[in-house]
Coordinates of C-alpha atoms and ligand atoms in Angstrom, one line a residue:
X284 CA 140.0 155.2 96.5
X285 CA 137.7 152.1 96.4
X286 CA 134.6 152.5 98.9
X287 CA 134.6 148.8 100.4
X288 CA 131.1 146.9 100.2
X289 CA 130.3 144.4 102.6
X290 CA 129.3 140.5 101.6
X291 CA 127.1 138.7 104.2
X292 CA 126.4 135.8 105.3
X293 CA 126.1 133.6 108.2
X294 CA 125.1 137.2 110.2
X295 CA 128.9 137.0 109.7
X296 CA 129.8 140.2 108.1
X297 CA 133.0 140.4 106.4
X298 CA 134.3 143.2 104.6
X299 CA 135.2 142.7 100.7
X300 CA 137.0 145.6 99.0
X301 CA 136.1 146.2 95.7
X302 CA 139.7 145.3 94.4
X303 CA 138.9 142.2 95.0
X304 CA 135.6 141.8 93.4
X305 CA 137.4 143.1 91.0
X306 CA 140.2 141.0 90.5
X307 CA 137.6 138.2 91.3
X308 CA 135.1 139.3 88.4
X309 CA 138.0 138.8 85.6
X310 CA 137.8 135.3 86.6
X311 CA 134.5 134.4 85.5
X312 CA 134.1 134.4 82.1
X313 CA 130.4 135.0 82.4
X314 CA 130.8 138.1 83.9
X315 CA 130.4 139.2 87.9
X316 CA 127.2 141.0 88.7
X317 CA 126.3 143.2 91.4
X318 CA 123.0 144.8 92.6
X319 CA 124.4 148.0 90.5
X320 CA 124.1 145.9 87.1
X321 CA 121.0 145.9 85.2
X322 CA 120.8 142.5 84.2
X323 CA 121.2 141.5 88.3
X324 CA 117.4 141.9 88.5
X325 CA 116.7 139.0 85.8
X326 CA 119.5 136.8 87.2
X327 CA 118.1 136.4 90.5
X328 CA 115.0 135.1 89.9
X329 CA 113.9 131.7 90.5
X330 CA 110.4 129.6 89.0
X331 CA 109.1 130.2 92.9
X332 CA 107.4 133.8 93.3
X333 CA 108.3 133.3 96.8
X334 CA 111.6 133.8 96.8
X335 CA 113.0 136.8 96.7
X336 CA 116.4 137.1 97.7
X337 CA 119.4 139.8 96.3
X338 CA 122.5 138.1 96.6
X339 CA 125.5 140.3 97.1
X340 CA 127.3 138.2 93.9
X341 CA 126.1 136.1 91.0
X342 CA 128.8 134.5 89.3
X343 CA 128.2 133.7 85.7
X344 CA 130.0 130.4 85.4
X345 CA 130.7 129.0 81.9
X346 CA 133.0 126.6 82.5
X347 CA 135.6 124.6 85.3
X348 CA 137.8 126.8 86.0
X349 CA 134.7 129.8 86.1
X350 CA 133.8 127.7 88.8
X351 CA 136.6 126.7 90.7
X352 CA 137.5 131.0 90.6
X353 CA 133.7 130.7 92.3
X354 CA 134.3 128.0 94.9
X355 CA 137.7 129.0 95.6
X356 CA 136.8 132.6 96.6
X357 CA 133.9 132.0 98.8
X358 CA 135.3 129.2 100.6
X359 CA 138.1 131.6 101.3
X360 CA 135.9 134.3 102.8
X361 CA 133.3 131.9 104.3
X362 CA 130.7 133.5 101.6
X363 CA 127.1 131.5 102.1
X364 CA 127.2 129.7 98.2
X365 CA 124.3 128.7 96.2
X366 CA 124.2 127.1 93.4
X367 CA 121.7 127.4 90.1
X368 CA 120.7 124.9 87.4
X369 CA 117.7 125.3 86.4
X370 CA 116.4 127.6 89.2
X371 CA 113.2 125.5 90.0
X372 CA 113.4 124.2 93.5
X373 CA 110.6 125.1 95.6
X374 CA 112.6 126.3 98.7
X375 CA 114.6 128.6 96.3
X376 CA 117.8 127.5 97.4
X377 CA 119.2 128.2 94.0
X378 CA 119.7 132.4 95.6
X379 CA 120.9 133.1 99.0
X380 CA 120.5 136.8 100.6
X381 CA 123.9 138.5 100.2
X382 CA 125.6 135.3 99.2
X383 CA 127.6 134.0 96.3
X384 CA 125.5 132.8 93.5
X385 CA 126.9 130.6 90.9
X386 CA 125.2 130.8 88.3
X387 CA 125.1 127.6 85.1
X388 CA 122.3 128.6 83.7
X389 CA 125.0 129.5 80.9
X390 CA 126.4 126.3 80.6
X391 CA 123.2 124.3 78.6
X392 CA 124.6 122.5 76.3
X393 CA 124.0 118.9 75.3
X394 CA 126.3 116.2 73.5
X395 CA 124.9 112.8 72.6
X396 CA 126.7 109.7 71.5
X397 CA 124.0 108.2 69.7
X398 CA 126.4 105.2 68.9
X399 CA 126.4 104.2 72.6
X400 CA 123.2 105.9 73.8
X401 CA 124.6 108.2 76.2
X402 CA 124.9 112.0 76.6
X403 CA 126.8 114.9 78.0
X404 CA 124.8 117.6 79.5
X405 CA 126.1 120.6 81.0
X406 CA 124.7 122.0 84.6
X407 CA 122.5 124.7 83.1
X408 CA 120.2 122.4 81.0
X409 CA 116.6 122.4 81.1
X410 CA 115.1 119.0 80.8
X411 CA 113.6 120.5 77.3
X412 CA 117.0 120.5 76.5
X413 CA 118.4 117.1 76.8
X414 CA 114.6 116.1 75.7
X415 CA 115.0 117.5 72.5
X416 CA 118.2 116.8 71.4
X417 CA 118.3 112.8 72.3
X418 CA 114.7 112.7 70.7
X419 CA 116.7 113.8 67.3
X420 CA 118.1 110.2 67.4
X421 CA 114.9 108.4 68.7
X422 CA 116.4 108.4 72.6
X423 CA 115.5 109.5 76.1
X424 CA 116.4 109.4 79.6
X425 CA 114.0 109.4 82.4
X426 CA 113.7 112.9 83.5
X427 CA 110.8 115.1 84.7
X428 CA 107.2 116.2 83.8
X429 CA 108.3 119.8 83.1
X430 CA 110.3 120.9 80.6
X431 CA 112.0 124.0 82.0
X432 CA 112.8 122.1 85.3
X433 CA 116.9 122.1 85.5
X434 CA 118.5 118.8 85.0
X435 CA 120.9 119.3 87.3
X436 CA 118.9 119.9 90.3
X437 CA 116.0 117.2 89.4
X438 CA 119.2 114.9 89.0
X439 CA 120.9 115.8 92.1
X440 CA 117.7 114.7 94.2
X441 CA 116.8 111.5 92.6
X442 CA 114.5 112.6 89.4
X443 CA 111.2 110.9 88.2
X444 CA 108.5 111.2 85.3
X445 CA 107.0 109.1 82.6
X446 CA 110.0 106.6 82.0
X447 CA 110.7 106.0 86.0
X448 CA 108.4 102.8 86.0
X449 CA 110.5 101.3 83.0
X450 CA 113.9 102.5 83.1
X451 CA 113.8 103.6 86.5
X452 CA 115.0 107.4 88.1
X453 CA 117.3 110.0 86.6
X454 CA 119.9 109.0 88.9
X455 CA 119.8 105.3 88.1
X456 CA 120.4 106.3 84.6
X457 CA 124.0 108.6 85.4
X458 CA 126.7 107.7 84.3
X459 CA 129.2 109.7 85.5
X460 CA 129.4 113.6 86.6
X461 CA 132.1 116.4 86.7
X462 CA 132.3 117.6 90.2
X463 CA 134.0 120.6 91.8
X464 CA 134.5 120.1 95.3
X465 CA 134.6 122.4 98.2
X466 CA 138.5 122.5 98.2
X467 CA 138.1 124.1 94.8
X468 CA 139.3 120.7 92.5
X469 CA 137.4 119.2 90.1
X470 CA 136.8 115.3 90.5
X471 CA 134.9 112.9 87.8
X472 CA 132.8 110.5 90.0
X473 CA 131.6 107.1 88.5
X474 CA 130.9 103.7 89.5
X475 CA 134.8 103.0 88.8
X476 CA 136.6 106.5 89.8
X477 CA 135.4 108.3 93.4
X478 CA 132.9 105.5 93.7
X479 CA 131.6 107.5 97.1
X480 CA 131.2 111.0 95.7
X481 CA 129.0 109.0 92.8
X482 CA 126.9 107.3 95.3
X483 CA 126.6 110.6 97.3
X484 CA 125.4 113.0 94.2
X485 CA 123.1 110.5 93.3
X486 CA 120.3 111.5 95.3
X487 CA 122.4 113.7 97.8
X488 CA 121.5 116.5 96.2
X489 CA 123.9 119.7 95.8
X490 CA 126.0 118.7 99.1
X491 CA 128.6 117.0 97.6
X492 CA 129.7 120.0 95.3
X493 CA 128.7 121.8 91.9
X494 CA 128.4 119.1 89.6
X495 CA 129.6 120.8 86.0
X496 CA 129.1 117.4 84.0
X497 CA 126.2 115.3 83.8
X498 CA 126.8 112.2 81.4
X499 CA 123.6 109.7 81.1
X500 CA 122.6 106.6 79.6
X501 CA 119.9 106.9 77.0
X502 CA 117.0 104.5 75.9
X503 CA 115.2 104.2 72.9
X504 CA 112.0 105.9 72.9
X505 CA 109.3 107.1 70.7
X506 CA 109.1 109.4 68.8
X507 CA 105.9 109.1 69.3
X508 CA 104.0 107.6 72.5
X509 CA 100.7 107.1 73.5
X510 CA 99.5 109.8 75.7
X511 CA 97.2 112.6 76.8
X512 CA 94.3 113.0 79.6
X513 CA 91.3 111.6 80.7
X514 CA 89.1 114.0 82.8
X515 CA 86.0 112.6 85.2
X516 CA 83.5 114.7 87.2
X517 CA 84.6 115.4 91.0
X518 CA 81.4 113.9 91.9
X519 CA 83.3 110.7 90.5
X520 CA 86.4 110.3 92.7
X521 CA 85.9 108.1 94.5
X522 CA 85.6 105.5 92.6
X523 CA 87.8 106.6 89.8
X524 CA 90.2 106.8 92.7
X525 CA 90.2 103.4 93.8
X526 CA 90.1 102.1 90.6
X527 CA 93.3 103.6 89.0
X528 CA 94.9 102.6 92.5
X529 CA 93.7 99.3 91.4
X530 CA 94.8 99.3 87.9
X531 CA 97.7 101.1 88.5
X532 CA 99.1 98.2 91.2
X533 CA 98.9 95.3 87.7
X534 CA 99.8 97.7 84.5
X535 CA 102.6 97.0 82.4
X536 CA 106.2 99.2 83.3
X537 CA 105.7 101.7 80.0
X538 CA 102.4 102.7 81.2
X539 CA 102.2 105.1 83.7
X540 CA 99.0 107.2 85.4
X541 CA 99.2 110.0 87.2
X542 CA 96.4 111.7 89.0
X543 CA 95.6 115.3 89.5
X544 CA 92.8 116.6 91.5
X545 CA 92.4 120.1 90.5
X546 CA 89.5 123.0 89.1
X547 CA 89.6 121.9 85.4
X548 CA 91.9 124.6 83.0
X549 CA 90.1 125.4 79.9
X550 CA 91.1 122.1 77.8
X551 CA 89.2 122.3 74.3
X552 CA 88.1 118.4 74.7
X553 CA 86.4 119.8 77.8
X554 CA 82.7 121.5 77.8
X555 CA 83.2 125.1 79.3
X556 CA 80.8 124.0 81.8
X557 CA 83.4 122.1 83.4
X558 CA 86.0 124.5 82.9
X559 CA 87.2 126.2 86.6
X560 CA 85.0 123.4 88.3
X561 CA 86.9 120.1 90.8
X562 CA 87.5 117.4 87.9
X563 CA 89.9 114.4 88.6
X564 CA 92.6 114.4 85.9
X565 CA 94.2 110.9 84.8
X566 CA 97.3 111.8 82.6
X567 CA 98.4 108.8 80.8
X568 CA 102.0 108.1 79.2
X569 CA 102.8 104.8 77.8
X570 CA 106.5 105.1 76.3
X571 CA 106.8 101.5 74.5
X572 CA 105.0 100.6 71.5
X573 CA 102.0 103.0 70.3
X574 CA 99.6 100.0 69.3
X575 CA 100.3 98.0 72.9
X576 CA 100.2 101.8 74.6
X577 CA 96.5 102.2 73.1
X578 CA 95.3 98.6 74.5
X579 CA 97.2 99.0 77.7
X580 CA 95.4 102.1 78.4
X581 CA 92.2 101.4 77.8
X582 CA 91.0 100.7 81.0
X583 CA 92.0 104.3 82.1
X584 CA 88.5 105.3 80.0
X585 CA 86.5 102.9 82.0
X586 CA 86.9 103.9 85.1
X587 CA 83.5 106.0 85.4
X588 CA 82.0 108.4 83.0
X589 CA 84.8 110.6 81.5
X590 CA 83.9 114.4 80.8
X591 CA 86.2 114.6 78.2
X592 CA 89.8 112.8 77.1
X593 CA 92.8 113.2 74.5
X594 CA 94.4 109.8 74.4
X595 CA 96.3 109.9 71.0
X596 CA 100.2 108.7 70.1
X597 CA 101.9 111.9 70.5
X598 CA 105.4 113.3 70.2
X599 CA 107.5 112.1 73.3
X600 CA 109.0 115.4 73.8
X601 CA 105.7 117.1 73.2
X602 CA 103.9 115.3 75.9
X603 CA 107.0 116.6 78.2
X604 CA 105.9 120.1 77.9
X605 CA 102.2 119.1 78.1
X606 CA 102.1 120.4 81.7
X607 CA 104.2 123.3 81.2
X608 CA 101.7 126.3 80.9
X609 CA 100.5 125.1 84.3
X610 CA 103.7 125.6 86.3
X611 CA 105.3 128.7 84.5
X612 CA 107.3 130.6 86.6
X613 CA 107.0 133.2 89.3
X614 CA 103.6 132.6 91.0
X615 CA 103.9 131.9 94.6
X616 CA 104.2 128.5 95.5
X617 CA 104.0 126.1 98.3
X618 CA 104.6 122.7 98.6
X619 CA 103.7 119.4 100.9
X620 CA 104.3 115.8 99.8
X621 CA 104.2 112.5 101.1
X622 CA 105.3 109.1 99.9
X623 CA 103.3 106.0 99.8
X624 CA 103.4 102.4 99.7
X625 CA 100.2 102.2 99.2
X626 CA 97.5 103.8 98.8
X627 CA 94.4 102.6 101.4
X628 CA 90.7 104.1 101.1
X629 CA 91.5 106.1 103.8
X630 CA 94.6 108.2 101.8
X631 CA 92.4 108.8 99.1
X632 CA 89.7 109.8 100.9
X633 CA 92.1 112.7 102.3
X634 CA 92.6 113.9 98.8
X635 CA 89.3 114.0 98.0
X636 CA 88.3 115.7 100.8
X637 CA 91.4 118.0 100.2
X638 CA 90.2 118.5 96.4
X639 CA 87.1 119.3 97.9
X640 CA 87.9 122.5 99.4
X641 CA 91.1 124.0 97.2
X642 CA 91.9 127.4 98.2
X643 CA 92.4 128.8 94.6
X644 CA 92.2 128.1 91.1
X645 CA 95.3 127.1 90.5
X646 CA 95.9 124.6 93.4
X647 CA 96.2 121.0 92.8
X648 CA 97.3 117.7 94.3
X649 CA 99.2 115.8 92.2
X650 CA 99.9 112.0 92.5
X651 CA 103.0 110.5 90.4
X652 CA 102.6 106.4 90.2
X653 CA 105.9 105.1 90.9
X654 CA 107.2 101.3 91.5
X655 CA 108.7 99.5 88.2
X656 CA 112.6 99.7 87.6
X657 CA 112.8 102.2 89.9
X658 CA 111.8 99.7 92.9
X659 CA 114.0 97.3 92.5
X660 CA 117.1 99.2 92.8
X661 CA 117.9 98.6 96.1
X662 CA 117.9 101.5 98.2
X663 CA 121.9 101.3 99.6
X664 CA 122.4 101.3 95.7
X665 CA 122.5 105.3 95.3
X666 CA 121.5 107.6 98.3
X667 CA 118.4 107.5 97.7
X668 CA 116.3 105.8 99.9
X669 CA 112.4 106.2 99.0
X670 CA 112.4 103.2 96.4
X671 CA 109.3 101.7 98.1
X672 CA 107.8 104.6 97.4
X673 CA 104.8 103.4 94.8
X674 CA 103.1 107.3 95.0
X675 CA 104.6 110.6 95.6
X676 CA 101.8 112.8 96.5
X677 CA 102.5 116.7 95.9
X678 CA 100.3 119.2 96.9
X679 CA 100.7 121.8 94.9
X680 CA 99.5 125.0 96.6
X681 CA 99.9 128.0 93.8
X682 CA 98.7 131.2 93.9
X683 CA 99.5 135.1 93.2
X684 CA 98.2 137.7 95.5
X685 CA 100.3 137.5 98.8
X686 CA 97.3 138.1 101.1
X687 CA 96.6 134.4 100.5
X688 CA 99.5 133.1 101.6
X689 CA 98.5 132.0 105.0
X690 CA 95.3 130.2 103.8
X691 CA 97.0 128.4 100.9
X692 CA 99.7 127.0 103.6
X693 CA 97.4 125.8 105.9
X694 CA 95.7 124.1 103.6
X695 CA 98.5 122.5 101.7
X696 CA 99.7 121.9 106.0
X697 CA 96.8 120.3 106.8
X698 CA 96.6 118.0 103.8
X699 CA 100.1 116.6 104.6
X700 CA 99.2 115.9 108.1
X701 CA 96.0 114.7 107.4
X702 CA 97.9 112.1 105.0
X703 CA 100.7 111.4 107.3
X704 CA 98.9 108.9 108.4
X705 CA 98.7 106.7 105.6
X706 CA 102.3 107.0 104.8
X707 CA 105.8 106.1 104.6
X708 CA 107.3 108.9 106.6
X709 CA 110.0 109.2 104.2
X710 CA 110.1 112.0 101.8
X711 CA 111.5 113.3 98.5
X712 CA 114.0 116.4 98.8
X713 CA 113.3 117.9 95.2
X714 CA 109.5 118.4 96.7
X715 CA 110.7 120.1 100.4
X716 CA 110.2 123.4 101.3
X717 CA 112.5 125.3 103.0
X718 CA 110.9 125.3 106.4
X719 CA 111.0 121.1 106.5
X720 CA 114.7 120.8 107.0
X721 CA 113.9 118.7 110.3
X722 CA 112.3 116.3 107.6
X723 CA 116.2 115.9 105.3
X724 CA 117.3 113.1 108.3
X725 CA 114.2 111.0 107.4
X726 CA 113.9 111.4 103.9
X727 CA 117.3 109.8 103.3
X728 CA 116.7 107.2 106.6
X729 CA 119.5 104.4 106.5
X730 CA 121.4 106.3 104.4
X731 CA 122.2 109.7 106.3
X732 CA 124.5 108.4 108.2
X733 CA 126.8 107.3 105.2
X734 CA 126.1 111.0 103.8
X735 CA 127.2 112.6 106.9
X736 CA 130.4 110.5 106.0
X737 CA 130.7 111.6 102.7
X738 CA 129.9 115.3 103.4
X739 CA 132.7 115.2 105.9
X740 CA 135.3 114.2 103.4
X741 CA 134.0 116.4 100.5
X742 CA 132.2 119.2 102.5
X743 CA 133.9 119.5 105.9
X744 CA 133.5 123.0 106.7
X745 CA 129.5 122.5 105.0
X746 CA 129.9 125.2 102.2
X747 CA 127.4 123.7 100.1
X748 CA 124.8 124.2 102.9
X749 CA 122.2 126.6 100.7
X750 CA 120.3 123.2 100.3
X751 CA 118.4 120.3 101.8
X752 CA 121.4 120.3 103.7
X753 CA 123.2 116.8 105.3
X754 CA 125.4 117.8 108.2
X755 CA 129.4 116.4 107.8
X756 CA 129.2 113.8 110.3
X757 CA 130.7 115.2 113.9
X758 CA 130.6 118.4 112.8
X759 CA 126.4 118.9 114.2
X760 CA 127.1 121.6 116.6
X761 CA 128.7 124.0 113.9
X762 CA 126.0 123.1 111.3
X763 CA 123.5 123.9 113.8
X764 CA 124.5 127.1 114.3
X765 CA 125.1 128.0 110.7
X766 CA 121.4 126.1 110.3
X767 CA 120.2 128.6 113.0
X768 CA 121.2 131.7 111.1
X769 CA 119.8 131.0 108.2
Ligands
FAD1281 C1 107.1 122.8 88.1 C2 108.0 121.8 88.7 C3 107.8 120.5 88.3 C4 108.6 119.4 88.8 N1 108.4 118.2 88.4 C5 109.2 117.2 88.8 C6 109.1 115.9 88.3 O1 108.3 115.6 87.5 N2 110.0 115.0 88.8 C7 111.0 115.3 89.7 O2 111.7 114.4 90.1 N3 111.1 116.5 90.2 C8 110.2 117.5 89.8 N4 110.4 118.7 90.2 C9 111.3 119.0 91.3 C10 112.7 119.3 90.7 O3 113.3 118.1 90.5 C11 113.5 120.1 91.7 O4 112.8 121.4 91.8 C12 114.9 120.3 91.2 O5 115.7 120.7 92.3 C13 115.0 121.4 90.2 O6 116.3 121.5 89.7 P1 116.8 122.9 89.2 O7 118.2 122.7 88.7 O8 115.8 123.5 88.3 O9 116.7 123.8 90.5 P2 117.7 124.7 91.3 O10 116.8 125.5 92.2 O11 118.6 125.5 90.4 O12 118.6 123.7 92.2 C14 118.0 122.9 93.1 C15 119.0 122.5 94.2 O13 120.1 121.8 93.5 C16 121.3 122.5 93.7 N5 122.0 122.5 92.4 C17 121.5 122.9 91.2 N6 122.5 122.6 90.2 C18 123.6 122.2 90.9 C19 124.8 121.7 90.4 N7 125.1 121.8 89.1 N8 125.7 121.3 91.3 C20 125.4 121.2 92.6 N9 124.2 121.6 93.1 C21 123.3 122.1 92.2 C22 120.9 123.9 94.1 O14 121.9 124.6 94.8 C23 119.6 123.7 94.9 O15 120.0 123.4 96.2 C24 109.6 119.8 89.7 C25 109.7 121.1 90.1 C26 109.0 122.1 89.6 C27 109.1 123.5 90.1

């Protein structure tokens, strides 16, 4: 006699019997686990301390069919789904209270075609991963600025870092995914076959489907670039500010400067006078020629009276993990970002004054310079729409004991607003947080509607809605309820 458990979602309780957990476990090669298993505990983690939900299932997928079993059965018992990659969204949509996990994080590896510059990268990569082994053969893709970010996820949203500016986003550099759909099939999108599922996942995020396949174009790139940090006093900012904004609107598409205004970490180019003090942090990657990097940046070091800097060619997938013992996992996190045009006195002045005043050591706001290849796709192109976006401010509010939760909210809160102001309106779903679903609509703006569209044919029923979710067109008035519950 099997006691029966109950799986939840939706405030929707339904009553699975344990045959059929059963029958469903020998499904997934991966194994089925339950809160009863020990390594449950581990598998339901994500990078944001935050989150802390148990999911009734986690489904370790390992291939296709592991995952149409997955799909299949909780579209079948109206299970809430989530997805993982690489587990690093800041809303935490990767786990769902008492829903379905499915779980890729077994499904990492990489394939690269060095012939034709493309590889095949399974939903469970880091970006360390692909990093590494299209480095063996002298090639990249534009990815992110941290290497244990999934590249599914960072894909699914759009995806920028140090080779946006010259070879534009992530997404401008797919080729083609694997895709299983709500209905349980598995579809290959690409510009030629399912051309409206490819334009959807390209920016949609995980809407659309679990995506099992990622194939990309890749570039040539370093091994070595020139890159590293330059650090100026707080007292500074100002006008180290203005005059990266300056330099920054002229500098050649392989250079790229990112800003970070932050109490300094204990950097050994840095007196330990500075260290735990407000510095302004220039990070610097040029990805083209070492020689032409080292003259192109040179200006960065003349922007005031640097502390301290690093400038120095460096291995490409080094300088990917350079920001990694920053942002390791499971310290609470919240985010708030804004995109820019450009950036007027007045913007920077609400950084600095931001800066000014961070609630804890490890809070920061981060700027990412944008514009280059990635502006001049146009925006209908894939569905994402922020291409005029020439800075992506994030502030990163990061912290560890929970009775700072409230001030390090407000203050990341008040930061956004104060910006507002000064900027597009639009936003990037890979930085929102899961209480700024009213902000999904605008950050795809002319687009959304021809999501809805999409989500409709693929996602009628909106199973895939553990996400920045895009209502099926017509179908508001049930999403908003199921939004409601959540
Ligand atoms: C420390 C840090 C640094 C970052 N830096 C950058 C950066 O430089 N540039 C940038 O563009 N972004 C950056 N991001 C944002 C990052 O792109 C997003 O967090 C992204 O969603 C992470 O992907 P993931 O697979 O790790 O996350 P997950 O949490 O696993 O997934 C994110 C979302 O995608 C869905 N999803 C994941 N895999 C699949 C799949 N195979 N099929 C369908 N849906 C799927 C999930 O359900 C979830 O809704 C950073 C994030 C962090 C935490």
């Amino acid at each position: 006699m099997h006691t029966p458990t109950y799986l939840t979602l939706d405030n929707d309780v339904r009553q699975l019997r344990q045959t059929d957990a059963d029958s469903f476990a020998t499904r997934i090669s991966g194994g089925l686990l339950s809160a009863a298993d020990s390594a449950y505990e581990e598998a339901r983690k994500v990078w944001n301390g935050m989150v802390d939900r148990r999911p009734a299932l986690i489904a370790r997928c390992l291939s296709d069919a592991d995952v149409q079993s997955a799909v299949r059965f909780a579209s079948a018992r109206r299970m809430l789904v989530s997805v993982r990659g690489g587990g690093h969204h800041i809303a935490g949509n990767a786990v769902a209270e008492g829903g379905l996990m499915i779980d890729l994080s077994g499904m990492r590896a990489v394939s690269v075609d060095a012939r034709n510059r493309t590889a095949r990268v399974g939903p469970g990569a880091l970006l360390a991963d692909l990093d590494r082994a299209a480095q063996a053969h002298g090639l990249a893709t534009p990815l992110g600025i941290n290497s244990t970010t999934g590249v599914a996820g960072l894909t699914l949203g759009g995806g920028f870092g140090w080779l946006t500016r010259r070879y534009g986003m992530t997404i401008d550099n797919l080729l083609a995914v694997t895709v299983v759909t709500a209905d349980g099939e598995v579809r290959v999108a690409s510009a030629a076959a399912e051309p409206d599922l490819f334009w959807a996942v390209r920016g949609g995020g995980g809407n659309f489907g679990v995506v099992t396949s990622f194939e990309f174009q890749l570039h040539p790139v370093g091994p070595e670039i020139y890159a590293g940090l330059v650090v100026y006093p707080f007292a500074q900012a100002r006008q180290v500010l203005r005059a990266w904004r300056d330099f920054t609107a002229n500098a050649p598409e392989e250079l790229s400067v990112w800003t970070v205004l932050r109490k300094a970490p204990p950097l050994p180019f840095l007196p330990a006078s500075v260290h735990g003090t407000e510095v302004v942090v220039l990070a610097v990657a040029c990805s083209g020629d070492v020689a032409a990097g080292q003259r192109a940046a040179r200006p960065v070091l003349q922007f005031g009276e640097p502390i301290g800097s690093a400038l120095m060619p460096t291995p490409y997938a080094a300088f990917q993990c350079a920001f990694d013992p920053l942002l390791t996992p499971g310290a609470r996190n919240y985010w708030k970002s804004n995109n820019f045009s450009t950036l007027t006195d007045s913007a920077l002045e609400v950084m600095i004054e931001a800066a000014g005043r961070l609630p804890g050591p490890e809070c920061e706001i981060f700027v990412a310079q944008l514009g280059g290849a990635m502006a001049r796709v146009h925006p209908s192109v894939t569905a994402y729409v922020g291409r005029d976006a020439r800075y992506i401010m994030n502030v990163h509010g990061r912290w560890s004991d929970p009775r700072d939760d409230n001030q390090v909210r407000l203050w990341a809160r008040q930061v956004f607003q104060n910006a507002a102001l000064h900027a597009t309106g639009s936003g990037y779903v890979n930085f929102l947080t899961e209480d700024e679903a009213e902000r999904v609509a605008a950050s795809y703006g002319s687009n959304y509607h021809r999501l809805q569209t999409a989500k409709r044919r693929f996602d009628p029923d909106n199973l895939f809605r553990m996400n920045l979710n895009i209502e099926p067109a017509a179908q508001a008035a049930y999403s908003g309820a199921v939004q409601a519950k959540r």
